[in-house]
GROMACS .gro file of C-alpha atoms in nm:
model
  498
    1MET     CA    1  14.084   2.421  -8.300
    2GLY     CA    2  13.757   2.616  -8.326
    3THR     CA    3  13.712   2.972  -8.205
    4PHE     CA    4  13.476   2.857  -7.929
    5TRP     CA    5  13.730   2.621  -7.774
    6ILE     CA    6  14.016   2.869  -7.801
    7ARG     CA    7  13.813   3.128  -7.613
    8ALA     CA    8  13.687   2.869  -7.363
    9LEU     CA    9  14.041   2.755  -7.283
   10GLN     CA   10  14.158   3.112  -7.238
   11LEU     CA   11  13.866   3.181  -7.002
   12ILE     CA   12  13.920   2.863  -6.797
   13LEU     CA   13  14.293   2.928  -6.766
   14ALA     CA   14  14.240   3.291  -6.661
   15LEU     CA   15  13.967   3.213  -6.404
   16SER     CA   16  14.162   2.918  -6.262
   17PHE     CA   17  14.470   3.136  -6.216
   18LEU     CA   18  14.268   3.416  -6.053
   19VAL     CA   19  14.077   3.184  -5.820
   20VAL     CA   20  14.400   3.020  -5.703
   21ILE     CA   21  14.577   3.347  -5.625
   22HIS     CA   22  14.260   3.483  -5.459
   23GLU     CA   23  14.239   3.187  -5.224
   24LEU     CA   24  14.616   3.202  -5.168
   25GLY     CA   25  14.558   3.551  -5.031
   26HIS     CA   26  14.320   3.412  -4.768
   27PHE     CA   27  14.555   3.118  -4.703
   28THR     CA   28  14.864   3.334  -4.653
   29PHE     CA   29  14.709   3.568  -4.397
   30ALA     CA   30  14.544   3.276  -4.216
   31ARG     CA   31  14.882   3.107  -4.172
   32ILE     CA   32  15.043   3.438  -4.067
   33PHE     CA   33  14.797   3.456  -3.777
   34HIS     CA   34  14.832   3.082  -3.700
   35VAL     CA   35  14.484   2.986  -3.817
   36ARG     CA   36  14.445   2.631  -3.943
   37VAL     CA   37  14.353   2.597  -4.314
   38GLU     CA   38  14.185   2.259  -4.354
   39LYS     CA   39  14.141   2.251  -4.732
   40PHE     CA   40  14.255   2.450  -5.034
   41TYR     CA   41  14.070   2.362  -5.356
   42MET     CA   42  14.053   2.489  -5.708
   43PHE     CA   43  13.690   2.424  -5.812
   44PHE     CA   44  13.434   2.272  -5.576
   45ASN     CA   45  13.432   1.905  -5.480
   46PRO     CA   46  13.093   1.782  -5.355
   47ARG     CA   47  13.124   1.413  -5.253
   48PHE     CA   48  13.455   1.350  -5.433
   49SER     CA   49  13.766   1.519  -5.576
   50LEU     CA   50  13.945   1.482  -5.907
   51PHE     CA   51  14.275   1.514  -5.724
   52ARG     CA   52  14.391   1.579  -5.370
   53MET     CA   53  14.717   1.571  -5.177
   54LYS     CA   54  14.835   1.619  -4.821
   55LYS     CA   55  15.160   1.589  -4.632
   56LEU     CA   56  15.143   1.302  -4.379
   57GLY     CA   57  15.438   1.177  -4.177
   58GLY     CA   58  15.674   1.400  -4.374
   59LYS     CA   59  15.563   1.252  -4.709
   60TRP     CA   60  15.317   1.382  -4.965
   61ARG     CA   61  15.018   1.153  -5.026
   62PHE     CA   62  14.821   1.175  -5.351
   63ARG     CA   63  14.477   1.049  -5.450
   64PHE     CA   64  14.289   1.071  -5.782
   65PHE     CA   65  13.908   1.053  -5.825
   66ALA     CA   66  13.876   0.984  -5.453
   67PRO     CA   67  13.582   1.036  -5.215
   68ASN     CA   68  13.621   1.326  -4.976
   69VAL     CA   69  13.802   1.279  -4.644
   70GLU     CA   70  13.589   1.250  -4.332
   71SER     CA   71  13.587   1.547  -4.096
   72ASN     CA   72  13.809   1.565  -3.788
   73MET     CA   73  13.499   1.669  -3.596
   74VAL     CA   74  13.319   1.407  -3.386
   75GLU     CA   75  12.995   1.413  -3.190
   76MET     CA   76  13.016   1.511  -2.824
   77LYS     CA   77  12.885   1.252  -2.578
   78ASP     CA   78  12.842   1.248  -2.199
   79GLU     CA   79  12.988   0.993  -1.962
   80ALA     CA   80  12.695   0.761  -2.031
   81GLY     CA   81  12.756   0.774  -2.406
   82ASN     CA   82  12.452   0.988  -2.481
   83PRO     CA   83  12.469   1.270  -2.741
   84VAL     CA   84  12.533   1.615  -2.594
   85LEU     CA   85  12.288   1.874  -2.727
   86ASP     CA   86  12.290   2.252  -2.713
   87LYS     CA   87  12.007   2.466  -2.576
   88LYS     CA   88  11.820   2.440  -2.905
   89GLY     CA   89  11.847   2.061  -2.917
   90ARG     CA   90  12.120   2.046  -3.182
   91GLN     CA   91  12.406   1.799  -3.167
   92ARG     CA   92  12.731   1.945  -3.033
   93TYR     CA   93  13.066   1.858  -3.191
   94ARG     CA   94  13.429   1.869  -3.088
   95PRO     CA   95  13.762   1.820  -3.265
   96MET     CA   96  13.931   1.482  -3.228
   97THR     CA   97  14.180   1.465  -2.943
   98ASP     CA   98  14.548   1.389  -3.002
   99GLU     CA   99  14.490   1.045  -2.850
  100GLU     CA  100  14.206   0.972  -3.095
  101ILE     CA  101  14.419   1.091  -3.387
  102ASP     CA  102  14.707   0.866  -3.278
  103LEU     CA  103  14.474   0.565  -3.295
  104LEU     CA  104  14.393   0.632  -3.663
  105PRO     CA  105  14.567   0.418  -3.928
  106GLU     CA  106  14.900   0.554  -4.052
  107ASP     CA  107  14.755   0.640  -4.396
  108ASP     CA  108  14.440   0.809  -4.259
  109TRP     CA  109  14.415   1.160  -4.405
  110ARG     CA  110  14.264   1.292  -4.083
  111ARG     CA  111  14.609   1.275  -3.926
  112GLU     CA  112  14.809   1.595  -3.885
  113PRO     CA  113  14.513   1.836  -3.905
  114ASP     CA  114  14.754   2.132  -3.904
  115ASN     CA  115  14.859   2.036  -4.257
  116THR     CA  116  14.638   2.160  -4.540
  117GLU     CA  117  14.469   1.927  -4.786
  118TRP     CA  118  14.521   2.057  -5.141
  119GLY     CA  119  14.301   1.950  -5.430
  120ILE     CA  120  14.110   2.004  -5.753
  121GLY     CA  121  13.734   1.960  -5.755
  122TRP     CA  122  13.507   1.859  -6.041
  123LEU     CA  123  13.259   2.149  -6.031
  124PRO     CA  124  13.430   2.444  -6.210
  125LEU     CA  125  13.247   2.730  -6.040
  126GLY     CA  126  13.540   2.886  -5.854
  127GLY     CA  127  13.726   2.740  -5.561
  128TYR     CA  128  13.764   2.773  -5.186
  129CYS     CA  129  13.998   2.789  -4.891
  130SER     CA  130  13.840   2.618  -4.587
  131ILE     CA  131  13.956   2.813  -4.282
  132ALA     CA  132  13.898   2.647  -3.946
  133GLY     CA  133  13.636   2.813  -3.729
  134MET     CA  134  13.490   3.028  -4.006
  135VAL     CA  135  13.127   3.010  -4.119
  136ASP     CA  136  13.131   3.034  -4.498
  137GLU     CA  137  13.015   2.846  -4.809
  138THR     CA  138  13.206   2.535  -4.697
  139THR     CA  139  13.121   2.523  -4.324
  140GLY     CA  140  12.792   2.580  -4.142
  141ALA     CA  141  12.746   2.665  -3.775
  142ASP     CA  142  12.676   2.298  -3.694
  143GLY     CA  143  13.015   2.203  -3.837
  144LEU     CA  144  13.204   2.409  -3.580
  145PRO     CA  145  13.324   2.281  -3.243
  146SER     CA  146  13.101   2.384  -2.958
  147GLU     CA  147  13.391   2.565  -2.797
  148PRO     CA  148  13.624   2.793  -2.995
  149GLN     CA  149  13.971   2.649  -3.041
  150PRO     CA  150  14.290   2.861  -3.030
  151TRP     CA  151  14.377   2.770  -3.390
  152GLU     CA  152  14.037   2.881  -3.524
  153TYR     CA  153  13.948   3.195  -3.715
  154ARG     CA  154  13.671   3.288  -3.469
  155SER     CA  155  13.919   3.289  -3.180
  156LYS     CA  156  14.124   3.569  -3.329
  157ASN     CA  157  14.086   3.942  -3.273
  158THR     CA  158  13.900   4.147  -3.532
  159TRP     CA  159  14.223   4.311  -3.649
  160GLU     CA  160  14.360   3.962  -3.722
  161ARG     CA  161  14.042   3.835  -3.889
  162LEU     CA  162  14.010   4.140  -4.118
  163PRO     CA  163  14.337   4.078  -4.311
  164ILE     CA  164  14.241   3.711  -4.354
  165ILE     CA  165  13.914   3.817  -4.517
  166ILE     CA  166  14.048   4.092  -4.742
  167GLY     CA  167  14.358   3.891  -4.835
  168GLY     CA  168  14.196   3.749  -5.149
  169VAL     CA  169  14.076   4.086  -5.278
  170LEU     CA  170  14.412   4.244  -5.194
  171VAL     CA  171  14.607   3.978  -5.385
  172ASN     CA  172  14.377   4.004  -5.688
  173PHE     CA  173  14.422   4.380  -5.706
  174ILE     CA  174  14.798   4.368  -5.653
  175ALA     CA  175  14.823   4.088  -5.912
  176ALA     CA  176  14.639   4.304  -6.167
  177LEU     CA  177  14.879   4.594  -6.109
  178ALA     CA  178  15.177   4.358  -6.137
  179ILE     CA  179  15.042   4.209  -6.461
  180TYR     CA  180  14.984   4.552  -6.614
  181SER     CA  181  15.338   4.655  -6.516
  182GLY     CA  182  15.475   4.337  -6.674
  183ILE     CA  183  15.275   4.397  -6.993
  184LEU     CA  184  15.403   4.753  -7.025
  185PHE     CA  185  15.761   4.643  -6.962
  186HIS     CA  186  15.750   4.351  -7.208
  187TRP     CA  187  15.524   4.482  -7.486
  188GLY     CA  188  15.500   4.850  -7.416
  189GLU     CA  189  15.181   5.040  -7.495
  190GLU     CA  190  15.064   5.075  -7.854
  191TYR     CA  191  14.737   5.225  -7.968
  192ILE     CA  192  14.581   5.432  -8.246
  193PRO     CA  193  14.526   5.793  -8.132
  194VAL     CA  194  14.188   5.937  -8.226
  195GLU     CA  195  14.365   6.217  -8.413
  196ASN     CA  196  14.515   5.951  -8.646
  197ALA     CA  197  14.174   5.826  -8.760
  198GLU     CA  198  14.252   5.915  -9.120
  199TYR     CA  199  13.936   5.751  -9.256
  200GLY     CA  200  13.712   5.871  -8.975
  201LEU     CA  201  13.518   5.670  -8.720
  202GLN     CA  202  13.255   5.399  -8.748
  203PHE     CA  203  12.954   5.451  -8.521
  204SER     CA  204  12.694   5.209  -8.387
  205ASN     CA  205  12.329   5.245  -8.486
  206VAL     CA  206  12.250   5.416  -8.154
  207LEU     CA  207  12.508   5.689  -8.218
  208VAL     CA  208  12.399   5.728  -8.580
  209LYS     CA  209  12.047   5.802  -8.451
  210GLN     CA  210  12.197   6.080  -8.239
  211GLY     CA  211  12.334   6.256  -8.548
  212PHE     CA  212  12.672   6.098  -8.611
  213GLU     CA  213  12.758   5.997  -8.968
  214GLN     CA  214  13.001   5.724  -9.066
  215GLY     CA  215  13.341   5.882  -9.124
  216ASP     CA  216  13.297   6.170  -8.878
  217LYS     CA  217  13.604   6.261  -8.675
  218ILE     CA  218  13.551   6.358  -8.310
  219LEU     CA  219  13.743   6.673  -8.215
  220TYR     CA  220  13.606   6.748  -7.868
  221ILE     CA  221  13.377   6.590  -7.610
  222GLY     CA  222  13.273   6.876  -7.389
  223SER     CA  223  13.596   7.070  -7.353
  224ARG     CA  224  13.822   6.764  -7.361
  225VAL     CA  225  14.013   6.620  -7.656
  226PRO     CA  226  13.987   6.236  -7.664
  227ASP     CA  227  14.311   6.045  -7.718
  228THR     CA  228  14.172   5.690  -7.745
  229LYS     CA  229  13.847   5.511  -7.829
  230ALA     CA  230  13.819   5.428  -7.459
  231ASP     CA  231  13.813   5.800  -7.379
  232ILE     CA  232  13.520   5.851  -7.618
  233VAL     CA  233  13.320   5.560  -7.474
  234GLU     CA  234  13.383   5.657  -7.111
  235TRP     CA  235  13.313   6.028  -7.154
  236LEU     CA  236  12.994   5.974  -7.354
  237ILE     CA  237  12.847   5.664  -7.190
  238VAL     CA  238  12.979   5.672  -6.834
  239ASP     CA  239  13.043   6.040  -6.762
  240GLY     CA  240  12.737   6.149  -6.959
  241GLU     CA  241  12.902   6.430  -7.156
  242ARG     CA  242  12.643   6.568  -7.397
  243ASP     CA  243  12.828   6.820  -7.615
  244VAL     CA  244  13.033   6.669  -7.903
  245THR     CA  245  13.226   6.855  -8.173
  246VAL     CA  246  13.291   6.660  -8.493
  247LEU     CA  247  13.468   6.721  -8.823
  248ARG     CA  248  13.253   6.610  -9.119
  249GLY     CA  249  13.441   6.661  -9.442
  250ASN     CA  250  13.554   7.022  -9.417
  251ASP     CA  251  13.274   7.127  -9.181
  252THR     CA  252  13.289   7.147  -8.802
  253LEU     CA  253  12.959   7.054  -8.636
  254ARG     CA  254  12.831   7.032  -8.280
  255LEU     CA  255  12.606   6.746  -8.170
  256GLU     CA  256  12.408   6.719  -7.847
  257MET     CA  257  12.369   6.376  -7.691
  258PRO     CA  258  12.061   6.273  -7.489
  259ALA     CA  259  12.091   6.235  -7.112
  260ASP     CA  260  12.001   5.864  -7.134
  261LEU     CA  261  12.259   5.774  -7.401
  262GLY     CA  262  12.419   5.513  -7.174
  263LYS     CA  263  12.087   5.337  -7.124
  264GLN     CA  264  12.018   5.343  -7.498
  265VAL     CA  265  12.356   5.188  -7.575
  266LEU     CA  266  12.303   4.911  -7.320
  267GLY     CA  267  11.950   4.848  -7.438
  268SER     CA  268  12.061   4.816  -7.801
  269GLY     CA  269  12.279   4.514  -7.727
  270GLU     CA  270  12.544   4.637  -7.969
  271LYS     CA  271  12.892   4.526  -7.865
  272GLY     CA  272  13.114   4.792  -8.022
  273ILE     CA  273  12.976   5.143  -8.032
  274ILE     CA  274  13.275   5.304  -8.203
  275ASP     CA  275  13.569   5.190  -8.417
  276TYR     CA  276  13.826   5.314  -8.664
  277ARG     CA  277  13.741   5.300  -9.035
  278PHE     CA  278  14.000   5.162  -9.277
  279PRO     CA  279  14.009   5.034  -9.639
  280PHE     CA  280  13.906   4.677  -9.726
  281VAL     CA  281  14.221   4.529  -9.880
  282VAL     CA  282  14.246   4.152  -9.923
  283SER     CA  283  14.540   3.994  -9.741
  284GLN     CA  284  14.460   3.627  -9.792
  285LEU     CA  285  14.178   3.410  -9.932
  286ALA     CA  286  14.026   3.112  -9.755
  287ASP     CA  287  14.025   2.788  -9.952
  288ASN     CA  288  13.709   2.729 -10.161
  289SER     CA  289  13.565   3.060 -10.041
  290PRO     CA  290  13.326   3.269 -10.258
  291ALA     CA  291  13.610   3.514 -10.324
  292ALA     CA  292  13.849   3.237 -10.430
  293LYS     CA  293  13.592   3.093 -10.669
  294ALA     CA  294  13.544   3.442 -10.819
  295LEU     CA  295  13.923   3.464 -10.876
  296MET     CA  296  13.965   3.750 -10.631
  297MET     CA  297  14.336   3.792 -10.542
  298ALA     CA  298  14.540   3.910 -10.244
  299GLY     CA  299  14.624   4.279 -10.261
  300GLY     CA  300  14.297   4.380 -10.420
  301SER     CA  301  14.097   4.668 -10.271
  302VAL     CA  302  13.716   4.639 -10.261
  303LEU     CA  303  13.570   4.962 -10.400
  304SER     CA  304  13.199   4.886 -10.427
  305VAL     CA  305  12.933   4.616 -10.384
  306ASN     CA  306  12.654   4.608 -10.645
  307GLY     CA  307  12.742   4.962 -10.744
  308ILE     CA  308  12.729   5.101 -10.388
  309PRO     CA  309  13.063   5.270 -10.299
  310THR     CA  310  13.236   5.103 -10.005
  311PRO     CA  311  13.532   5.323  -9.903
  312ALA     CA  312  13.582   5.139  -9.572
  313PHE     CA  313  13.597   4.782  -9.446
  314GLN     CA  314  13.279   4.837  -9.242
  315ASP     CA  315  13.091   4.957  -9.552
  316VAL     CA  316  13.175   4.633  -9.733
  317GLN     CA  317  13.050   4.429  -9.438
  318ALA     CA  318  12.723   4.625  -9.423
  319GLU     CA  319  12.653   4.580  -9.794
  320LEU     CA  320  12.738   4.208  -9.798
  321ARG     CA  321  12.491   4.141  -9.516
  322LYS     CA  322  12.210   4.243  -9.752
  323TYR     CA  323  12.277   3.954  -9.992
  324PRO     CA  324  12.292   3.613  -9.818
  325CYS     CA  325  12.274   3.324 -10.068
  326ASP     CA  326  12.278   3.571 -10.354
  327SER     CA  327  12.498   3.667 -10.649
  328ILE     CA  328  12.658   4.014 -10.636
  329THR     CA  329  12.905   4.227 -10.831
  330VAL     CA  330  13.216   4.337 -10.642
  331SER     CA  331  13.440   4.606 -10.790
  332VAL     CA  332  13.803   4.549 -10.700
  333TYR     CA  333  14.111   4.757 -10.769
  334ARG     CA  334  14.435   4.571 -10.843
  335PRO     CA  335  14.753   4.777 -10.892
  336GLU     CA  336  14.857   4.565 -11.191
  337GLU     CA  337  14.516   4.551 -11.366
  338GLY     CA  338  14.317   4.851 -11.248
  339ILE     CA  339  13.947   4.820 -11.160
  340LEU     CA  340  13.777   4.484 -11.221
  341ASP     CA  341  13.415   4.378 -11.172
  342LEU     CA  342  13.387   4.027 -11.026
  343ARG     CA  343  13.071   3.822 -10.994
  344VAL     CA  344  13.060   3.657 -10.652
  345TYR     CA  345  12.804   3.409 -10.515
  346LEU     CA  346  12.767   3.449 -10.136
  347GLY     CA  347  12.672   3.172  -9.898
  348ASP     CA  348  12.423   3.196  -9.613
  349GLU     CA  349  12.679   3.384  -9.398
  350ALA     CA  350  12.703   3.659  -9.664
  351LYS     CA  351  13.083   3.673  -9.644
  352LEU     CA  352  13.351   3.682  -9.912
  353GLY     CA  353  13.575   3.440  -9.724
  354VAL     CA  354  13.888   3.655  -9.715
  355TYR     CA  355  14.125   3.783  -9.449
  356PRO     CA  356  14.152   4.162  -9.481
  357LYS     CA  357  14.462   4.358  -9.394
  358SER     CA  358  14.461   4.502  -9.043
  359SER     CA  359  14.374   4.862  -8.967
  360LEU     CA  360  14.723   4.894  -8.819
  361GLU     CA  361  14.863   4.884  -9.175
  362TYR     CA  362  14.677   5.204  -9.265
  363LEU     CA  363  14.652   5.401  -8.941
  364ASN     CA  364  14.958   5.532  -8.757
  365THR     CA  365  14.992   5.396  -8.405
  366ARG     CA  366  15.158   5.553  -8.104
  367LYS     CA  367  15.409   5.327  -7.927
  368ILE     CA  368  15.535   5.396  -7.575
  369GLU     CA  369  15.823   5.187  -7.441
  370TYR     CA  370  15.883   5.141  -7.067
  371GLY     CA  371  16.194   5.046  -6.878
  372PHE     CA  372  16.163   4.814  -6.579
  373TRP     CA  373  16.139   5.087  -6.316
  374GLU     CA  374  15.917   5.304  -6.537
  375SER     CA  375  15.673   5.019  -6.594
  376ILE     CA  376  15.588   4.984  -6.222
  377PRO     CA  377  15.426   5.326  -6.161
  378ALA     CA  378  15.283   5.319  -6.515
  379GLY     CA  379  15.125   4.977  -6.448
  380ILE     CA  380  14.984   5.096  -6.115
  381LYS     CA  381  14.831   5.402  -6.280
  382TYR     CA  382  14.695   5.191  -6.568
  383GLY     CA  383  14.532   4.944  -6.328
  384TRP     CA  384  14.393   5.218  -6.105
  385ASP     CA  385  14.237   5.395  -6.406
  386ILE     CA  386  14.076   5.065  -6.512
  387LEU     CA  387  13.930   5.019  -6.163
  388VAL     CA  388  13.795   5.375  -6.147
  389SER     CA  389  13.637   5.339  -6.492
  390TYR     CA  390  13.477   5.006  -6.400
  391VAL     CA  391  13.337   5.142  -6.074
  392LYS     CA  392  13.182   5.436  -6.261
  393GLN     CA  393  13.030   5.199  -6.518
  394PHE     CA  394  12.888   4.979  -6.243
  395LYS     CA  395  12.610   5.227  -6.173
  396LEU     CA  396  12.457   5.134  -6.510
  397VAL     CA  397  12.399   4.777  -6.386
  398PHE     CA  398  12.117   4.906  -6.166
  399THR     CA  399  11.914   5.026  -6.464
  400LYS     CA  400  11.668   4.811  -6.656
  401GLU     CA  401  11.892   4.819  -6.963
  402GLY     CA  402  12.198   4.736  -6.755
  403ALA     CA  403  12.031   4.433  -6.598
  404GLN     CA  404  11.928   4.306  -6.941
  405SER     CA  405  12.286   4.344  -7.065
  406LEU     CA  406  12.437   4.134  -6.786
  407GLY     CA  407  12.635   3.841  -6.922
  408GLY     CA  408  12.776   3.518  -6.785
  409PHE     CA  409  13.064   3.296  -6.888
  410GLY     CA  410  12.971   3.327  -7.255
  411ALA     CA  411  12.989   3.707  -7.248
  412ILE     CA  412  13.319   3.700  -7.059
  413GLY     CA  413  13.462   3.438  -7.294
  414SER     CA  414  13.371   3.647  -7.599
  415LEU     CA  415  13.603   3.920  -7.469
  416PHE     CA  416  13.902   3.697  -7.540
  417PRO     CA  417  14.044   3.701  -7.896
  418PRO     CA  418  13.953   3.415  -8.135
  419VAL     CA  419  14.321   3.321  -8.166
  420TRP     CA  420  14.561   3.254  -7.881
  421ASP     CA  421  14.760   3.568  -7.806
  422TRP     CA  422  14.951   3.600  -7.479
  423HIS     CA  423  14.945   3.980  -7.482
  424SER     CA  424  14.565   3.983  -7.508
  425TRP     CA  425  14.533   3.699  -7.257
  426TRP     CA  426  14.733   3.880  -6.992
  427LEU     CA  427  14.539   4.203  -7.053
  428MET     CA  428  14.207   4.022  -7.009
  429THR     CA  429  14.334   3.830  -6.704
  430ALA     CA  430  14.441   4.154  -6.534
  431PHE     CA  431  14.105   4.312  -6.617
  432LEU     CA  432  13.916   4.012  -6.475
  433SER     CA  433  14.137   4.024  -6.165
  434ILE     CA  434  14.026   4.384  -6.103
  435ILE     CA  435  13.662   4.286  -6.157
  436LEU     CA  436  13.698   3.991  -5.918
  437ALA     CA  437  13.856   4.216  -5.654
  438PHE     CA  438  13.584   4.480  -5.684
  439MET     CA  439  13.290   4.240  -5.699
  440ASN     CA  440  13.418   4.044  -5.400
  441ILE     CA  441  13.443   4.350  -5.177
  442ILE     CA  442  13.076   4.442  -5.230
  443PRO     CA  443  12.905   4.395  -4.888
  444ILE     CA  444  12.685   4.101  -4.983
  445PRO     CA  445  12.674   3.793  -4.754
  446GLY     CA  446  12.855   3.508  -4.921
  447LEU     CA  447  13.119   3.742  -5.064
  448ASP     CA  448  13.431   3.866  -4.886
  449GLY     CA  449  13.264   4.205  -4.859
  450GLY     CA  450  12.984   4.050  -4.653
  451HIS     CA  451  13.236   3.915  -4.401
  452VAL     CA  452  13.410   4.254  -4.394
  453PHE     CA  453  13.077   4.424  -4.323
  454PHE     CA  454  13.005   4.201  -4.024
  455LEU     CA  455  13.362   4.247  -3.897
  456LEU     CA  456  13.332   4.626  -3.916
  457TRP     CA  457  12.998   4.600  -3.737
  458GLU     CA  458  13.170   4.403  -3.462
  459MET     CA  459  13.454   4.657  -3.441
  460ILE     CA  460  13.213   4.950  -3.410
  461THR     CA  461  12.951   4.799  -3.180
  462GLY     CA  462  13.163   4.545  -2.990
  463LYS     CA  463  12.893   4.285  -3.063
  464LYS     CA  464  12.985   3.978  -3.264
  465PRO     CA  465  12.712   3.828  -3.488
  466GLY     CA  466  12.623   3.472  -3.389
  467ASP     CA  467  12.743   3.173  -3.591
  468ARG     CA  468  12.384   3.073  -3.675
  469PHE     CA  469  12.307   3.424  -3.799
  470LEU     CA  470  12.620   3.423  -4.015
  471GLU     CA  471  12.524   3.083  -4.158
  472ILE     CA  472  12.174   3.204  -4.253
  473ALA     CA  473  12.309   3.529  -4.400
  474ASN     CA  474  12.572   3.343  -4.605
  475THR     CA  475  12.313   3.093  -4.728
  476ILE     CA  476  12.081   3.370  -4.843
  477GLY     CA  477  12.371   3.552  -5.008
  478PHE     CA  478  12.490   3.233  -5.178
  479TRP     CA  479  12.150   3.162  -5.332
  480LEU     CA  480  12.111   3.524  -5.443
  481LEU     CA  481  12.450   3.508  -5.614
  482PHE     CA  482  12.364   3.171  -5.766
  483ALA     CA  483  12.038   3.316  -5.902
  484LEU     CA  484  12.232   3.610  -6.047
  485LEU     CA  485  12.475   3.365  -6.210
  486ILE     CA  486  12.186   3.171  -6.365
  487TYR     CA  487  12.022   3.494  -6.485
  488ALA     CA  488  12.344   3.623  -6.645
  489ASN     CA  489  12.408   3.295  -6.827
  490LEU     CA  490  12.046   3.276  -6.943
  491ASN     CA  491  12.101   3.621  -7.096
  492ASP     CA  492  12.394   3.473  -7.288
  493ILE     CA  493  12.176   3.190  -7.416
  494LEU     CA  494  11.893   3.423  -7.519
  495ARG     CA  495  12.134   3.652  -7.704
  496LEU     CA  496  12.276   3.350  -7.883
  497PHE     CA  497  11.940   3.244  -8.027
  498MET     CA  498  11.770   3.582  -8.072
   0.00000   0.00000   0.00000
C-alpha cells in the first residue's frame, strides 16, 4: 500500500474516532438532563445516509443507502385547516401528537421519537449530534416547534445547557489525557536528550542564516538547558528567546536570534527546523535501485559524494540533491574491504535507493518506564504541557506568515508516519484530540465556543438571544469556517505543486 493511502487511512481513523467521542460528550450530557437526541451521525448525510439504525418496538431496525427519515414536525393549522403563521408571516410547526404517531405504520422510523437514530453519512467532514430544540448546523429556527417542549434543549436552565455544550470539548480533552497515560504505561517515554547529540544538530536554512552551523551543539537557550528538540523549538520560536549558547568544535559561542524568528520560520515553509545528525550507514538496498546496480552493500558507510565529505546522513542527502539524472562517485567504507569508490547513476529523484540505519542506533536514548498509577499523573502533565504549548503557538496564526502556513487535511495527514505504527497513531490521535478541544472552545458561532459565549451572555444579562439571531449567527460562523477550511486545503494544494 502506498504512503499516501497509509497516511490517509490513519487520518480518517483518527478523525472518525475523535468526532464520535466528541459527539458522545454532547449526547451523554443531553440524556443526563433528559433532552431528546434525535440523530447521532458520524459524517454528514444530506438527502441520504450510508447506514442508519434505530430501536423501534424493542427491536433494532437497520437501513443501508437509504433516504433520510422525514421530520416529526408538522405544520400547524387552525380549525379551518389554514396554515398558522407567526408575526413575521412564517409557517409555524409543532411536534406530532401521540395520537398521530400511533397512526403511523409499524415500521415508520418516526415512531418512538425519544429513541435516537444512529447513522453514518456520506460526506466525511465531521459529524453531528442533533439535539432537540437547539439551533445549530443541523436545525434552523424554522425547524423548531413554535412552543418550547419540556424535552427540548431550549427549555432547560442555563446551568443544564452549559454542560451539554461543553460535553464534546470536555470528552476530547479527557480522552487525550487518557490516551497519553495509556501510551506512557504501555510504551513508556523514550527520546534522545539534546546532550546526547554526539554528531551535533542539523539546522534549517532559516537558522543557518542566523549564524548556526551544521553540527553545532546547543548548550543554553537564554539561561535554560534544553532537554529535547521540542524544548529548542518552543523556546526559540514560541517563547522568542534570543540568546543561544552553542558548542562548535572546541569553541563556545553565543548567537543572538532576531525578534521575528518565528515569523521567518513560518514564512520559509520548512517542515523541520532542527534534527539530530547521525552517520549514513546502509541498512538495506531497494531492488533495482541505483545503489544496488552500483553493487553497494548493506553495512557500508557513505563518506563522501563527488569528493565532498559527508560525515552525516543529512550531508549525503544535500549533496545527492545536486545531481538528479547524473552520474556521481560515492566513497563508501566497508569494514571488510576498507574505502571503495563506487560510480552511481541517480534517477530524477536523486536518491541512492537505500534504507539507512536509524539515528537510534548511534545516539543514546533516555527511556522512562511508568507503572499504572504513575502513568496517570504523568499522562495528565504530558497532555497539559501539549495544550499550553499549542495555545502559545496559536498566536502565530494571526501573522501573515502564520496564515500562509495554515494547512488542511493534507498537512494533518503528513504528520502521520508513512508506515502503520500504533504508538505513533495514538500519539497523533491524542494531539489532534487536544487541538479539536481547543479549536472548538474558541467563541466563534458555529463552534461549541460560540454557543458557550451566548450562554454566558444569557447568564450575565438574563437575556436569551432569539432563535432567529442564533440561526443567523451560526450560519455566518459556518460559512466563515467553511471558507477557512477551503483556504487551508488550497494551501496544501499550492505547496504540493510549488
